[in-house]
PDB file of C-alpha atoms in Angstrom:
ATOM      1  CA  GLU A1500     -15.641  48.409 -27.721  1.00 87.00           C
ATOM      2  CA  ILE A1501     -14.743  49.439 -24.188  1.00 93.00           C
ATOM      3  CA  VAL A1502     -16.067  52.859 -23.193  1.00 95.00           C
ATOM      4  CA  MET A1503     -14.073  54.982 -20.742  1.00 97.00           C
ATOM      5  CA  THR A1504     -15.955  57.533 -18.637  1.00 98.00           C
ATOM      6  CA  GLN A1505     -14.178  60.228 -16.626  1.00 98.00           C
ATOM      7  CA  SER A1506     -15.560  62.302 -13.791  1.00 96.00           C
ATOM      8  CA  PRO A1507     -15.940  65.086 -13.083  1.00 97.00           C
ATOM      9  CA  ALA A1508     -15.719  66.944 -16.381  1.00 97.00           C
ATOM     10  CA  THR A1509     -14.233  69.944 -14.557  1.00 98.00           C
ATOM     11  CA  LEU A1510     -12.589  70.006 -11.151  1.00 97.00           C
ATOM     12  CA  SER A1511     -11.776  73.254  -9.338  1.00 96.00           C
ATOM     13  CA  VAL A1512      -9.063  72.933  -6.701  1.00 95.00           C
ATOM     14  CA  SER A1513      -6.801  75.396  -4.899  1.00 95.00           C
ATOM     15  CA  PRO A1514      -3.008  75.170  -5.206  1.00 95.00           C
ATOM     16  CA  GLY A1515      -1.557  72.987  -2.468  1.00 95.00           C
ATOM     17  CA  GLU A1516      -4.721  70.927  -2.109  1.00 96.00           C
ATOM     18  CA  ARG A1517      -5.331  67.364  -3.251  1.00 97.00           C
ATOM     19  CA  ALA A1518      -7.106  66.521  -6.494  1.00 97.00           C
ATOM     20  CA  THR A1519      -8.836  63.210  -7.177  1.00 98.00           C
ATOM     21  CA  LEU A1520      -9.878  62.301 -10.706  1.00 98.00           C
ATOM     22  CA  SER A1521     -11.914  59.215 -11.605  1.00 98.00           C
ATOM     23  CA  CYS A1522     -12.077  56.961 -14.635  1.00 98.00           C
ATOM     24  CA  ARG A1523     -14.481  54.072 -15.163  1.00 98.00           C
ATOM     25  CA  ALA A1524     -14.328  51.366 -17.848  1.00 97.00           C
ATOM     26  CA  SER A1525     -17.467  49.743 -19.261  1.00 96.00           C
ATOM     27  CA  GLN A1526     -15.850  46.340 -18.729  1.00 95.00           C
ATOM     28  CA  SER A1527     -12.739  45.121 -16.976  1.00 96.00           C
ATOM     29  CA  VAL A1528      -9.421  46.338 -18.386  1.00 96.00           C
ATOM     30  CA  SER A1529      -7.373  44.647 -15.639  1.00 96.00           C
ATOM     31  CA  SER A1530      -4.549  47.108 -14.858  1.00 97.00           C
ATOM     32  CA  ASP A1531      -4.053  48.156 -18.503  1.00 97.00           C
ATOM     33  CA  LEU A1532      -4.851  51.779 -17.817  1.00 97.00           C
ATOM     34  CA  ALA A1533      -2.854  54.924 -18.519  1.00 98.00           C
ATOM     35  CA  TRP A1534      -3.251  58.567 -17.534  1.00 98.00           C
ATOM     36  CA  TYR A1535      -2.094  61.510 -19.646  1.00 98.00           C
ATOM     37  CA  GLN A1536      -1.735  65.218 -18.953  1.00 98.00           C
ATOM     38  CA  GLN A1537      -2.304  67.750 -21.701  1.00 98.00           C
ATOM     39  CA  LYS A1538      -1.616  71.468 -21.508  1.00 97.00           C
ATOM     40  CA  PRO A1539      -2.900  73.960 -24.096  1.00 96.00           C
ATOM     41  CA  GLY A1540      -1.021  73.769 -27.368  1.00 96.00           C
ATOM     42  CA  GLN A1541       0.987  70.730 -26.281  1.00 97.00           C
ATOM     43  CA  ALA A1542       0.899  67.031 -27.010  1.00 98.00           C
ATOM     44  CA  PRO A1543      -0.345  64.739 -24.254  1.00 98.00           C
ATOM     45  CA  ARG A1544       2.269  63.464 -21.809  1.00 98.00           C
ATOM     46  CA  LEU A1545       2.189  60.013 -20.230  1.00 98.00           C
ATOM     47  CA  LEU A1546       1.898  60.211 -16.432  1.00 98.00           C
ATOM     48  CA  ILE A1547       0.865  56.746 -15.269  1.00 98.00           C
ATOM     49  CA  TYR A1548       0.770  53.308 -16.907  1.00 98.00           C
ATOM     50  CA  GLY A1549      -0.213  49.929 -15.554  1.00 98.00           C
ATOM     51  CA  ALA A1550      -2.799  51.854 -13.485  1.00 98.00           C
ATOM     52  CA  SER A1551      -0.228  52.812 -10.831  1.00 98.00           C
ATOM     53  CA  THR A1552       3.317  53.080 -12.250  1.00 98.00           C
ATOM     54  CA  ARG A1553       4.656  56.584 -12.785  1.00 98.00           C
ATOM     55  CA  ALA A1554       6.297  57.211 -16.131  1.00 97.00           C
ATOM     56  CA  THR A1555       9.883  58.427 -16.282  1.00 95.00           C
ATOM     57  CA  GLY A1556      10.347  61.856 -14.764  1.00 95.00           C
ATOM     58  CA  ILE A1557       6.846  62.164 -13.308  1.00 97.00           C
ATOM     59  CA  PRO A1558       6.844  63.683  -9.796  1.00 97.00           C
ATOM     60  CA  ALA A1559       5.832  61.545  -6.840  1.00 97.00           C
ATOM     61  CA  ARG A1560       2.822  63.786  -6.109  1.00 97.00           C
ATOM     62  CA  PHE A1561       1.077  61.978  -8.998  1.00 98.00           C
ATOM     63  CA  SER A1562      -0.299  58.561  -8.079  1.00 98.00           C
ATOM     64  CA  GLY A1563      -2.657  56.131  -9.726  1.00 98.00           C
ATOM     65  CA  SER A1564      -4.762  53.352  -8.273  1.00 98.00           C
ATOM     66  CA  GLY A1565      -7.464  50.883  -9.175  1.00 98.00           C
ATOM     67  CA  SER A1566      -7.995  47.818 -11.314  1.00 98.00           C
ATOM     68  CA  GLY A1567     -10.781  46.214 -13.272  1.00 97.00           C
ATOM     69  CA  THR A1568     -13.260  48.985 -13.991  1.00 98.00           C
ATOM     70  CA  GLU A1569     -12.555  51.741 -11.437  1.00 98.00           C
ATOM     71  CA  PHE A1570      -9.457  53.916 -11.463  1.00 98.00           C
ATOM     72  CA  THR A1571      -8.258  57.044  -9.723  1.00 98.00           C
ATOM     73  CA  LEU A1572      -5.560  59.603 -10.394  1.00 98.00           C
ATOM     74  CA  THR A1573      -4.528  61.574  -7.317  1.00 98.00           C
ATOM     75  CA  ILE A1574      -2.367  64.670  -7.273  1.00 97.00           C
ATOM     76  CA  SER A1575      -1.364  65.105  -3.653  1.00 93.00           C
ATOM     77  CA  SER A1576      -0.453  68.801  -3.498  1.00 93.00           C
ATOM     78  CA  LEU A1577      -1.329  70.781  -6.581  1.00 95.00           C
ATOM     79  CA  GLN A1578       1.335  72.940  -8.144  1.00 96.00           C
ATOM     80  CA  SER A1579       0.573  75.700 -10.629  1.00 94.00           C
ATOM     81  CA  GLU A1580       1.931  73.607 -13.501  1.00 96.00           C
ATOM     82  CA  ASP A1581      -0.553  70.795 -12.773  1.00 97.00           C
ATOM     83  CA  PHE A1582      -3.590  72.704 -14.000  1.00 94.00           C
ATOM     84  CA  ALA A1583      -4.352  70.990 -17.283  1.00 97.00           C
ATOM     85  CA  VAL A1584      -6.639  68.419 -18.885  1.00 98.00           C
ATOM     86  CA  TYR A1585      -6.220  64.786 -17.862  1.00 98.00           C
ATOM     87  CA  TYR A1586      -7.222  61.774 -19.936  1.00 98.00           C
ATOM     88  CA  CYS A1587      -7.430  58.112 -19.072  1.00 98.00           C
ATOM     89  CA  GLN A1588      -6.969  55.440 -21.712  1.00 98.00           C
ATOM     90  CA  HIS A1589      -7.165  51.658 -21.663  1.00 97.00           C
ATOM     91  CA  TYR A1590      -4.907  49.310 -23.588  1.00 95.00           C
ATOM     92  CA  ASN A1591      -6.410  45.985 -22.592  1.00 92.00           C
ATOM     93  CA  ASN A1592      -6.994  43.625 -25.481  1.00 84.00           C
ATOM     94  CA  TRP A1593      -6.288  46.511 -27.869  1.00 78.00           C
ATOM     95  CA  PRO A1594      -6.859  47.647 -30.540  1.00 77.00           C
ATOM     96  CA  PRO A1595      -8.961  49.639 -30.455  1.00 85.00           C
ATOM     97  CA  TYR A1596      -7.782  51.984 -27.774  1.00 89.00           C
ATOM     98  CA  SER A1597     -10.325  54.118 -25.971  1.00 92.00           C
ATOM     99  CA  PHE A1598      -9.784  57.424 -24.239  1.00 97.00           C
ATOM    100  CA  GLY A1599     -11.975  59.026 -21.643  1.00 98.00           C
ATOM    101  CA  GLN A1600     -13.452  62.397 -22.510  1.00 97.00           C
ATOM    102  CA  GLY A1601     -11.071  64.205 -20.169  1.00 98.00           C
ATOM    103  CA  THR A1602     -11.188  66.077 -16.867  1.00 98.00           C
ATOM    104  CA  LYS A1603     -10.199  69.729 -16.849  1.00 98.00           C
ATOM    105  CA  LEU A1604      -8.382  70.614 -13.637  1.00 97.00           C
ATOM    106  CA  GLU A1605      -8.719  74.320 -13.010  1.00 96.00           C
ATOM    107  CA  ILE A1606      -7.575  76.734 -10.337  1.00 91.00           C
ATOM    108  CA  LYS A1607     -10.156  77.512  -7.679  1.00 89.00           C
TER     109      LYS A1607
ATOM    110  CA  GLN B 184      15.243  59.119 -24.986  1.00 79.00           C
ATOM    111  CA  GLY B 185      13.393  58.722 -28.263  1.00 92.00           C
ATOM    112  CA  GLN B 186      11.731  61.397 -30.329  1.00 97.00           C
ATOM    113  CA  LEU B 187       8.975  61.623 -32.922  1.00 98.00           C
ATOM    114  CA  VAL B 188       8.995  64.556 -35.336  1.00 98.00           C
ATOM    115  CA  GLN B 189       5.976  65.192 -37.521  1.00 98.00           C
ATOM    116  CA  SER B 190       5.543  67.039 -40.778  1.00 98.00           C
ATOM    117  CA  GLY B 191       4.125  70.532 -40.929  1.00 97.00           C
ATOM    118  CA  ALA B 192       0.638  71.974 -40.999  1.00 98.00           C
ATOM    119  CA  GLU B 193      -1.630  71.377 -43.979  1.00 98.00           C
ATOM    120  CA  VAL B 194      -4.652  73.139 -45.442  1.00 98.00           C
ATOM    121  CA  LYS B 195      -6.855  71.035 -47.696  1.00 98.00           C
ATOM    122  CA  LYS B 196     -10.150  71.378 -49.518  1.00 98.00           C
ATOM    123  CA  PRO B 197     -13.054  69.020 -48.853  1.00 98.00           C
ATOM    124  CA  GLY B 198     -12.667  65.803 -50.810  1.00 98.00           C
ATOM    125  CA  ALA B 199      -8.879  66.021 -50.963  1.00 98.00           C
ATOM    126  CA  SER B 200      -6.327  63.772 -49.264  1.00 98.00           C
ATOM    127  CA  VAL B 201      -3.601  64.562 -46.753  1.00 98.00           C
ATOM    128  CA  LYS B 202      -0.471  62.666 -45.788  1.00 98.00           C
ATOM    129  CA  VAL B 203       1.227  63.298 -42.456  1.00 98.00           C
ATOM    130  CA  SER B 204       4.644  61.850 -41.663  1.00 98.00           C
ATOM    131  CA  CYS B 205       6.173  60.891 -38.316  1.00 98.00           C
ATOM    132  CA  LYS B 206       9.943  60.340 -38.157  1.00 98.00           C
ATOM    133  CA  ALA B 207      11.350  58.400 -35.223  1.00 98.00           C
ATOM    134  CA  SER B 208      14.806  58.686 -33.723  1.00 97.00           C
ATOM    135  CA  GLY B 209      16.690  57.632 -30.618  1.00 97.00           C
ATOM    136  CA  TYR B 210      15.395  54.075 -30.365  1.00 97.00           C
ATOM    137  CA  THR B 211      15.062  50.892 -32.427  1.00 97.00           C
ATOM    138  CA  PHE B 212      12.254  51.818 -34.791  1.00 97.00           C
ATOM    139  CA  THR B 213      11.000  48.326 -35.554  1.00 97.00           C
ATOM    140  CA  SER B 214      10.723  47.316 -31.902  1.00 97.00           C
ATOM    141  CA  TYR B 215       7.645  49.457 -31.244  1.00 97.00           C
ATOM    142  CA  GLY B 216       4.397  50.154 -33.008  1.00 96.00           C
ATOM    143  CA  ILE B 217       3.048  53.621 -33.701  1.00 97.00           C
ATOM    144  CA  SER B 218      -0.476  54.832 -33.090  1.00 97.00           C
ATOM    145  CA  TRP B 219      -2.163  57.906 -34.537  1.00 98.00           C
ATOM    146  CA  VAL B 220      -4.478  60.004 -32.393  1.00 98.00           C
ATOM    147  CA  ARG B 221      -6.345  63.121 -33.442  1.00 98.00           C
ATOM    148  CA  GLN B 222      -7.912  65.987 -31.562  1.00 98.00           C
ATOM    149  CA  ALA B 223     -10.523  68.273 -33.068  1.00 98.00           C
ATOM    150  CA  PRO B 224     -10.519  71.893 -31.840  1.00 97.00           C
ATOM    151  CA  GLY B 225     -11.615  72.041 -28.211  1.00 96.00           C
ATOM    152  CA  GLN B 226     -12.340  68.309 -28.131  1.00 97.00           C
ATOM    153  CA  GLY B 227     -10.836  65.162 -26.617  1.00 97.00           C
ATOM    154  CA  LEU B 228      -8.487  62.543 -27.978  1.00 98.00           C
ATOM    155  CA  GLU B 229      -9.624  60.117 -30.679  1.00 97.00           C
ATOM    156  CA  TRP B 230      -7.612  56.987 -31.518  1.00 96.00           C
ATOM    157  CA  MET B 231      -7.285  56.515 -35.260  1.00 97.00           C
ATOM    158  CA  GLY B 232      -5.242  53.375 -35.679  1.00 96.00           C
ATOM    159  CA  TRP B 233      -1.993  51.516 -35.176  1.00 96.00           C
ATOM    160  CA  ILE B 234       0.794  50.158 -37.327  1.00 97.00           C
ATOM    161  CA  ASN B 235       3.329  47.470 -36.578  1.00 97.00           C
ATOM    162  CA  THR B 236       6.551  49.081 -37.778  1.00 97.00           C
ATOM    163  CA  TYR B 237       8.256  45.700 -38.173  1.00 96.00           C
ATOM    164  CA  ASN B 238       5.854  44.022 -40.575  1.00 96.00           C
ATOM    165  CA  GLY B 239       3.445  46.803 -41.594  1.00 96.00           C
ATOM    166  CA  ASN B 240       0.341  45.210 -40.083  1.00 96.00           C
ATOM    167  CA  THR B 241      -2.333  47.754 -39.297  1.00 97.00           C
ATOM    168  CA  ASN B 242      -5.529  48.158 -37.339  1.00 95.00           C
ATOM    169  CA  TYR B 243      -7.803  51.140 -37.940  1.00 96.00           C
ATOM    170  CA  ALA B 244     -10.652  52.669 -36.011  1.00 95.00           C
ATOM    171  CA  GLN B 245     -13.909  51.456 -37.454  1.00 94.00           C
ATOM    172  CA  LYS B 246     -15.192  54.936 -38.248  1.00 94.00           C
ATOM    173  CA  LEU B 247     -12.147  55.639 -40.445  1.00 96.00           C
ATOM    174  CA  GLN B 248     -12.016  52.287 -42.246  1.00 94.00           C
ATOM    175  CA  GLY B 249     -11.710  52.843 -45.986  1.00 96.00           C
ATOM    176  CA  ARG B 250     -10.432  56.421 -45.662  1.00 98.00           C
ATOM    177  CA  VAL B 251      -7.185  55.977 -43.718  1.00 98.00           C
ATOM    178  CA  THR B 252      -3.963  54.202 -44.604  1.00 98.00           C
ATOM    179  CA  MET B 253      -0.857  53.935 -42.438  1.00 98.00           C
ATOM    180  CA  THR B 254       2.464  52.836 -43.871  1.00 98.00           C
ATOM    181  CA  THR B 255       5.962  52.352 -42.545  1.00 98.00           C
ATOM    182  CA  ASP B 256       9.362  52.990 -44.121  1.00 97.00           C
ATOM    183  CA  THR B 257      12.043  51.227 -42.124  1.00 96.00           C
ATOM    184  CA  SER B 258      14.828  52.756 -44.233  1.00 96.00           C
ATOM    185  CA  THR B 259      13.981  56.207 -42.885  1.00 97.00           C
ATOM    186  CA  SER B 260      12.295  55.212 -39.588  1.00 98.00           C
ATOM    187  CA  THR B 261       9.175  57.015 -40.726  1.00 98.00           C
ATOM    188  CA  VAL B 262       5.487  56.242 -40.457  1.00 98.00           C
ATOM    189  CA  ASN B 263       3.018  57.926 -42.794  1.00 98.00           C
ATOM    190  CA  MET B 264      -0.698  58.428 -42.281  1.00 98.00           C
ATOM    191  CA  GLU B 265      -2.901  59.252 -45.260  1.00 98.00           C
ATOM    192  CA  LEU B 266      -6.516  60.349 -44.831  1.00 98.00           C
ATOM    193  CA  ARG B 267      -8.684  60.590 -47.943  1.00 98.00           C
ATOM    194  CA  SER B 268     -12.018  62.180 -48.835  1.00 98.00           C
ATOM    195  CA  LEU B 269     -11.470  64.893 -46.273  1.00 98.00           C
ATOM    196  CA  ARG B 270     -14.443  66.590 -44.635  1.00 97.00           C
ATOM    197  CA  SER B 271     -14.684  69.658 -42.456  1.00 97.00           C
ATOM    198  CA  ASP B 272     -14.961  67.492 -39.344  1.00 97.00           C
ATOM    199  CA  ASP B 273     -11.509  66.039 -40.106  1.00 98.00           C
ATOM    200  CA  THR B 274     -10.049  69.399 -39.074  1.00 98.00           C
ATOM    201  CA  ALA B 275      -7.866  68.477 -36.116  1.00 98.00           C
ATOM    202  CA  VAL B 276      -4.384  68.185 -34.713  1.00 98.00           C
ATOM    203  CA  TYR B 277      -2.989  64.777 -35.646  1.00 98.00           C
ATOM    204  CA  TYR B 278      -0.481  63.105 -33.332  1.00 98.00           C
ATOM    205  CA  CYS B 279       1.683  60.023 -33.698  1.00 98.00           C
ATOM    206  CA  ALA B 280       2.769  58.216 -30.543  1.00 98.00           C
ATOM    207  CA  ARG B 281       4.999  55.266 -29.705  1.00 98.00           C
ATOM    208  CA  VAL B 282       3.145  52.227 -28.397  1.00 96.00           C
ATOM    209  CA  VAL B 283       4.396  50.359 -25.353  1.00 94.00           C
ATOM    210  CA  GLY B 284       0.897  49.335 -24.398  1.00 93.00           C
ATOM    211  CA  ALA B 285       0.414  52.895 -23.222  1.00 96.00           C
ATOM    212  CA  LEU B 286       1.606  55.690 -25.506  1.00 97.00           C
ATOM    213  CA  ASP B 287       4.874  56.700 -23.932  1.00 96.00           C
ATOM    214  CA  PHE B 288       5.885  59.622 -26.093  1.00 94.00           C
ATOM    215  CA  TRP B 289       4.239  61.656 -28.759  1.00 98.00           C
ATOM    216  CA  GLY B 290       5.061  63.749 -31.778  1.00 98.00           C
ATOM    217  CA  GLN B 291       4.509  67.487 -31.610  1.00 98.00           C
ATOM    218  CA  GLY B 292       1.278  67.313 -33.590  1.00 98.00           C
ATOM    219  CA  THR B 293       0.272  68.378 -37.088  1.00 98.00           C
ATOM    220  CA  LEU B 294      -2.662  70.704 -37.672  1.00 98.00           C
ATOM    221  CA  VAL B 295      -4.780  69.687 -40.642  1.00 98.00           C
ATOM    222  CA  THR B 296      -7.391  72.226 -41.664  1.00 98.00           C
ATOM    223  CA  VAL B 297     -10.126  71.248 -44.101  1.00 98.00           C
ATOM    224  CA  SER B 298     -11.810  74.269 -45.607  1.00 97.00           C
ATOM    225  CA  SER B 299     -13.263  75.333 -48.907  1.00 94.00           C
TER     226      SER B 299
END
């Protein structure tokens, strides 16, 4: 089973600044990587799929990059509504799926 | 845009079973599989399994094998997830989500509480 590891566990950033979140797979998942945003009391929302394609309605300040085992989610200029928990998930040669443990993005 | 609507919260005793439903609308039900994901209080996301809504084929997470069953009802565009022999560590919010490779939209979640 592929293990997904996210870093850091918590990231403190000021509004308007850039945030960079990392996700590493224990073996190659090609570009079969998604990012989700989850706010308290809400279901996760798909942000990025195919490692770099924004889902419908996702603002351009969200971008994804990487392939193989190393991936990055970048939020270019943080807005107040972006403070949330972010999860990566692979879907290469699934099932099973694997999620990372999450990165909490908090206001500095 | 499609939608998934789940059944309401449940409270169960240890050893009991729970069934959670997930009704799809706004898209062709049998064209996409459904996955179930759960989230214990304050914890991350845990994939539970997947069902092919066209033919009913399933694949379950190894740790839940033997306790979980997912079924599909194409007449009502509904997927059901049953979890048996409940334990306290099954207390979680249970989500269904449409599979397009990634999980492109999710139900609102169903809180299942296991308590004596």
